[in-house]
Tab-separated table of C-alpha atoms in Angstrom:
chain	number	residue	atom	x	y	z
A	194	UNK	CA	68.486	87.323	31.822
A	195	UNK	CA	67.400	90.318	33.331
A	196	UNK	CA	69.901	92.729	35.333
A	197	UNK	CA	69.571	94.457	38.423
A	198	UNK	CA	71.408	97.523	38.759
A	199	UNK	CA	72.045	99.358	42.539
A	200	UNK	CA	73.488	102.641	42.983
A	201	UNK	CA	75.360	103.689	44.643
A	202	UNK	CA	77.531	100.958	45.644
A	203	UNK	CA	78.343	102.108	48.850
A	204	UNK	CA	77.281	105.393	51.083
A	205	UNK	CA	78.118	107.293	54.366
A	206	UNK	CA	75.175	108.909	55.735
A	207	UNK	CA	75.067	111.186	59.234
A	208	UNK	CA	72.608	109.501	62.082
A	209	UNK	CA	69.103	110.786	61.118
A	210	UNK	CA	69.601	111.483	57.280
A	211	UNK	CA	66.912	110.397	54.994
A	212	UNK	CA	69.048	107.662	52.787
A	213	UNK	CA	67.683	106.318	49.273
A	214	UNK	CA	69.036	103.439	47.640
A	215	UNK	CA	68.407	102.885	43.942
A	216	UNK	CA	67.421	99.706	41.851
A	217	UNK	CA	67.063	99.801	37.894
A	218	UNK	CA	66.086	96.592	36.468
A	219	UNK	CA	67.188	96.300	32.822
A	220	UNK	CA	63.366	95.028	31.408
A	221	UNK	CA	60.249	95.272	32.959
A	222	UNK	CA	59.482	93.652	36.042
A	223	UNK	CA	56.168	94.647	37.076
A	224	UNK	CA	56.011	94.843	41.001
A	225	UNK	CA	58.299	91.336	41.391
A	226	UNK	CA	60.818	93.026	43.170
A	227	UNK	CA	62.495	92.664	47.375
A	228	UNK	CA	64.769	94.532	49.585
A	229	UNK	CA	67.097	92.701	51.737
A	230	UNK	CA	69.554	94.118	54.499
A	231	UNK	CA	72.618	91.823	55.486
A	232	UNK	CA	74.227	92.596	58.469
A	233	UNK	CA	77.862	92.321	58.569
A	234	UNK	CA	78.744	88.430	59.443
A	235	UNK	CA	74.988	87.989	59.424
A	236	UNK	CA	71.667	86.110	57.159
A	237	UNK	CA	70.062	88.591	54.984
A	238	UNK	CA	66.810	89.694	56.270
A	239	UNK	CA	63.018	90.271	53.952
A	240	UNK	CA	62.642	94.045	54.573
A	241	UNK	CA	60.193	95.296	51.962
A	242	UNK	CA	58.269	92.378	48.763
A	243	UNK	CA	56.170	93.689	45.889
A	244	UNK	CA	58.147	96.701	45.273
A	245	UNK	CA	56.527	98.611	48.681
A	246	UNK	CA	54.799	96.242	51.225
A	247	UNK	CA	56.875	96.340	54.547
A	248	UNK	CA	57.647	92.728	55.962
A	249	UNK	CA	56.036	92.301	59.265
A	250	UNK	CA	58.336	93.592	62.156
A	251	UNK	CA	59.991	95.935	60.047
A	252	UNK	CA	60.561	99.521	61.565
A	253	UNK	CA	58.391	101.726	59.226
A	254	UNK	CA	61.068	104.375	58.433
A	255	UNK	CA	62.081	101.606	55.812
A	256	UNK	CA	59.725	101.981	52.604
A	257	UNK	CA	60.188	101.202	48.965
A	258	UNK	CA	58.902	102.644	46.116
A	259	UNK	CA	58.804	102.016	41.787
A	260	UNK	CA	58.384	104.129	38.884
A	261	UNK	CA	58.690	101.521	35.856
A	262	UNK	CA	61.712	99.567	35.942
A	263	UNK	CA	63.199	102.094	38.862
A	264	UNK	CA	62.923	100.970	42.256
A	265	UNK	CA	64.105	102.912	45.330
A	266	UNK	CA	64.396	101.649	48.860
A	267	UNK	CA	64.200	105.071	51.334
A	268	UNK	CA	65.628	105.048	55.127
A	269	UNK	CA	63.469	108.256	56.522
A	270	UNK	CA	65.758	108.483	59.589
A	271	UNK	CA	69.186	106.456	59.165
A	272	UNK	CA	69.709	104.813	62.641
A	273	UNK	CA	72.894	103.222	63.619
A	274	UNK	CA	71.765	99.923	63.666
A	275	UNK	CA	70.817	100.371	59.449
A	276	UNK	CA	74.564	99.666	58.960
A	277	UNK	CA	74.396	96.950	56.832
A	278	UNK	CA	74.411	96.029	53.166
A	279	UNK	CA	71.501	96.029	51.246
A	280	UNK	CA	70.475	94.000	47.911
A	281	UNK	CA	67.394	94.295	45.951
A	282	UNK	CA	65.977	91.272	43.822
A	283	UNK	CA	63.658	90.957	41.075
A	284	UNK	CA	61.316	87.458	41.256
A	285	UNK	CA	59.283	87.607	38.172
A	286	UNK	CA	60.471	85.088	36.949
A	287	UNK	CA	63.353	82.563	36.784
A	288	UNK	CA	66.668	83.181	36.957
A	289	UNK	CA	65.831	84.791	40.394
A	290	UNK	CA	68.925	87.649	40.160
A	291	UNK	CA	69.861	89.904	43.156
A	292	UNK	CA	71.677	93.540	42.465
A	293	UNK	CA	75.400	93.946	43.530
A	294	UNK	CA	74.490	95.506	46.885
A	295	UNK	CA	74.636	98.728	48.755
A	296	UNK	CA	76.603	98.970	51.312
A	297	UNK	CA	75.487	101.562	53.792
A	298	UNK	CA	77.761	103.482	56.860
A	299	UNK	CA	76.997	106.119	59.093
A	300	UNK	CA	79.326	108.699	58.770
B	257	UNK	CA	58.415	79.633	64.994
B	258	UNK	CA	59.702	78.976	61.819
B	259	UNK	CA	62.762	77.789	61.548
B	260	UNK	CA	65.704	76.450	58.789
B	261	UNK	CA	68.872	75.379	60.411
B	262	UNK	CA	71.718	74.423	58.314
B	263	UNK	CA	74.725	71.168	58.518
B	264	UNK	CA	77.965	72.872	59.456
B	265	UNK	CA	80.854	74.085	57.559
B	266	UNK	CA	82.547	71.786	55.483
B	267	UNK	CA	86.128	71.786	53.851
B	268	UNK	CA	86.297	70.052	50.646
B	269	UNK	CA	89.552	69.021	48.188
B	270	UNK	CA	89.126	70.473	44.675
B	271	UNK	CA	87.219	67.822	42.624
B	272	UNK	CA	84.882	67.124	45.579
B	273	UNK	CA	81.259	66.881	45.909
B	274	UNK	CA	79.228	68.928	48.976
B	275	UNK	CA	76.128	67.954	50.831
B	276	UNK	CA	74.187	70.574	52.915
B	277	UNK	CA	71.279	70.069	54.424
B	278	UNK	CA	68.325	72.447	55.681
B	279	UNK	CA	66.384	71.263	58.379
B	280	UNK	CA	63.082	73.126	58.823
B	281	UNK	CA	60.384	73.432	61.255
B	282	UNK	CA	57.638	75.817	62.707
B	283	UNK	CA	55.235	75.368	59.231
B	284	UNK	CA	54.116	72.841	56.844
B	285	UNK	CA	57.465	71.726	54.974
B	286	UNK	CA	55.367	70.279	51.822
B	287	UNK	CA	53.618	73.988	51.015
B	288	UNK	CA	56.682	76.708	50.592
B	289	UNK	CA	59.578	75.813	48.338
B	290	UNK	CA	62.850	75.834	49.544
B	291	UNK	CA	65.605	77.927	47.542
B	292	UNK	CA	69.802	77.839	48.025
B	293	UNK	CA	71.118	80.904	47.294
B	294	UNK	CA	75.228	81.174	47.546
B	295	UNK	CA	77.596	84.289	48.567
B	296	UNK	CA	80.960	84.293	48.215
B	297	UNK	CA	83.211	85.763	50.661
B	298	UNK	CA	82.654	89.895	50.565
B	299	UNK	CA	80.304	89.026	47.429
B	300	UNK	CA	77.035	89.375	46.787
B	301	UNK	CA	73.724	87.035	46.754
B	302	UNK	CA	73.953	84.024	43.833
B	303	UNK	CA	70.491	82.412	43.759
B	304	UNK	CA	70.947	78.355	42.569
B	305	UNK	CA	67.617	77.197	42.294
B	306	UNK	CA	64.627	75.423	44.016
B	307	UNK	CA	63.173	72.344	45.246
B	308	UNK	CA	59.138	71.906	46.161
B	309	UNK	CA	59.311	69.772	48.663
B	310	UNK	CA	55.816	68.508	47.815
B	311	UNK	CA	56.679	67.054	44.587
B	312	UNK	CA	60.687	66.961	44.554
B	313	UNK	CA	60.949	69.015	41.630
B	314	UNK	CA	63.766	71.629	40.630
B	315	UNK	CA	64.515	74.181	39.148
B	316	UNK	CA	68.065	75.378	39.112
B	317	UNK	CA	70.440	78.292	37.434
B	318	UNK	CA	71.752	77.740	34.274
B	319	UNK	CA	75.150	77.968	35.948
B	320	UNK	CA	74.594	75.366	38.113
B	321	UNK	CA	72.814	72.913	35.372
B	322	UNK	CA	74.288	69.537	35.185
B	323	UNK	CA	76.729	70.231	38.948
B	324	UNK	CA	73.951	70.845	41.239
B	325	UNK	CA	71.313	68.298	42.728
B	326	UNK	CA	68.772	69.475	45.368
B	327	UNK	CA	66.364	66.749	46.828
B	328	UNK	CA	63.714	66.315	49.580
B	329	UNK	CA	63.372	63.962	52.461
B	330	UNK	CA	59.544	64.583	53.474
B	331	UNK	CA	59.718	62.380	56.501
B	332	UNK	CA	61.937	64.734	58.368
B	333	UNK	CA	60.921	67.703	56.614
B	334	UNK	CA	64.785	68.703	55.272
B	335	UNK	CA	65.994	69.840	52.066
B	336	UNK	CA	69.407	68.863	50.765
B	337	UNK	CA	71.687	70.940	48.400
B	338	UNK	CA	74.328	68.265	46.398
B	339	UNK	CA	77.346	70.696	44.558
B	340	UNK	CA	80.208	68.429	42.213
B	341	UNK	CA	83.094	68.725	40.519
B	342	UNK	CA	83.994	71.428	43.387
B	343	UNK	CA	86.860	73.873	42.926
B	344	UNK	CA	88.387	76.844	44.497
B	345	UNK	CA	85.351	79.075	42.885
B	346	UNK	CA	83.152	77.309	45.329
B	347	UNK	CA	83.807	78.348	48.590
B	348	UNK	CA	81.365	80.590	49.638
B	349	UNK	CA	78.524	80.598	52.548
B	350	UNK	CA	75.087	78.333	51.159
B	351	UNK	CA	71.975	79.355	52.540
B	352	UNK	CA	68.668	77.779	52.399
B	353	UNK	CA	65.991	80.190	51.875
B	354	UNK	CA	62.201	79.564	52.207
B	355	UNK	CA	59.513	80.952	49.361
B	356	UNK	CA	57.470	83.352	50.342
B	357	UNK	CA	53.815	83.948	48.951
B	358	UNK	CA	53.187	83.874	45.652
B	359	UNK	CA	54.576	81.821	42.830
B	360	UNK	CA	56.752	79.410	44.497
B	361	UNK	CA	59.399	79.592	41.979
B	362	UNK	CA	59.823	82.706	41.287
B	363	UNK	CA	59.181	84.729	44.792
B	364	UNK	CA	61.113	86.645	47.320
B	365	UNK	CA	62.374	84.665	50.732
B	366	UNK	CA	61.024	85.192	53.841
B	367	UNK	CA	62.756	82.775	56.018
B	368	UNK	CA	66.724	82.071	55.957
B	369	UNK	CA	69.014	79.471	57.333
B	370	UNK	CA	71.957	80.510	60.037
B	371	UNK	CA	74.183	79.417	56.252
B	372	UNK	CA	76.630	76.495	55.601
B	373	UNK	CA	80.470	77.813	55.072
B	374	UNK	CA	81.816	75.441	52.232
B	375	UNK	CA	85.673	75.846	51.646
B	376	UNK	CA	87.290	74.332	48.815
B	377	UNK	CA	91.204	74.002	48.796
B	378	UNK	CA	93.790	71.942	48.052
């Protein structure tokens, strides 16, 4: 099965920082690949699908980006209300497998 | 709107089996697949397979093979998730997820329920 690796595991970022969140997939998975942010006691939410389209309603300081099997997701302007945990997942085929998560504070 | 909304929490002895349902509404129930993906408490995301509500097939994770059983009642558009042989390893929160565009299988989800706490213990 394919891995998905995220780095770092956890962050502390100052209100207004530009914050990048890292996803290495361990074979290729074209553009097959979603960011989610979970909320703390919350259901995660679709933030960004094919590697760098932004889900409808999404604030647009969230983007996502891939360079092979290297996929970042990039906070321009951290915001309090980014605290949350976020998970990428690859979908190009089955197993679906998410990464361990990033969880993200402000500092 | 669309809309999934999940059975409620359920505490189960080891050895048990664990119904959830997904109750969806808002869209056409027999076009988007519906996932279950599990998360343990302060883990991460487990996907455990699909069901196409059109045709009531599955797929489901190796792990799960031969424990899970997800089904389909089309008549009031709800998806079930069936887990057996429960134990302590279990307990986690079950979501229903729906597929977005693309291959139904194998997509990302754009639509989750509120999630189904399961507790297993003796």
């Amino acid at each position: 099965d394919i891995q998905m690796t995220q780095s770092p595991s956890s962050l502390s970022a100052s209100v207004g920082d530009r914050v990048i969140i890292a996803c290495r997939a361990s074979q290729g998975i074209s553009n097959f690949l979603a960011w989610y942010q979970q909320k703390p006691g919350k259901v995660p939410k679709l933030l960004i699908y094919g590697a760098s389209t932004l889900q409808s309603g999404v604030p647009s300081r969230f983007s996502g980006s891939r360079s092979g099997t290297d996929f970042t997701l990039t906070i321009s302007s951290l915001q309090p209300e980014d605290v949350a945990t976020y998970y990428c997942q690859k979908y190009n085929s089955a197993p679906i497998t998410f990464g361990q998560g990033t969880r993200l504070e402000i500092k | 709107q669309v809309q999934l909304v999940q059975s409620g929490a359920e505490v189960k002895k080891p050895g048990a089996s664990v119904r959830v349902s997904c109750k969806t509404s808002g869209y056409t129930f027999s076009v988007y697949y519906i996932h279950w993906v599990r998360q343990a408490p302060g883990q991460g995301l487990e996907w455990m397979g699909w069901v196409s509500p059109n045709s009531g097939g599955t797929t489901y994770a190796q792990k799960f093979q031969g424990r899970v059983t997800m089904t389909r009642d089309t008549s009031i558009d709800t998806a079930y998730m069936e887990l057996d042989s429960l134990t302590s390893d279990d307990t986690a929160v079950y979501y229903c997820a729906r597929a977005g565009v693309g291959v139904p299988g194998a997509t990302y989800f754009d639509y989750w329920g509120q999630g189904t706490l399961v507790t297993v213990s003796s």
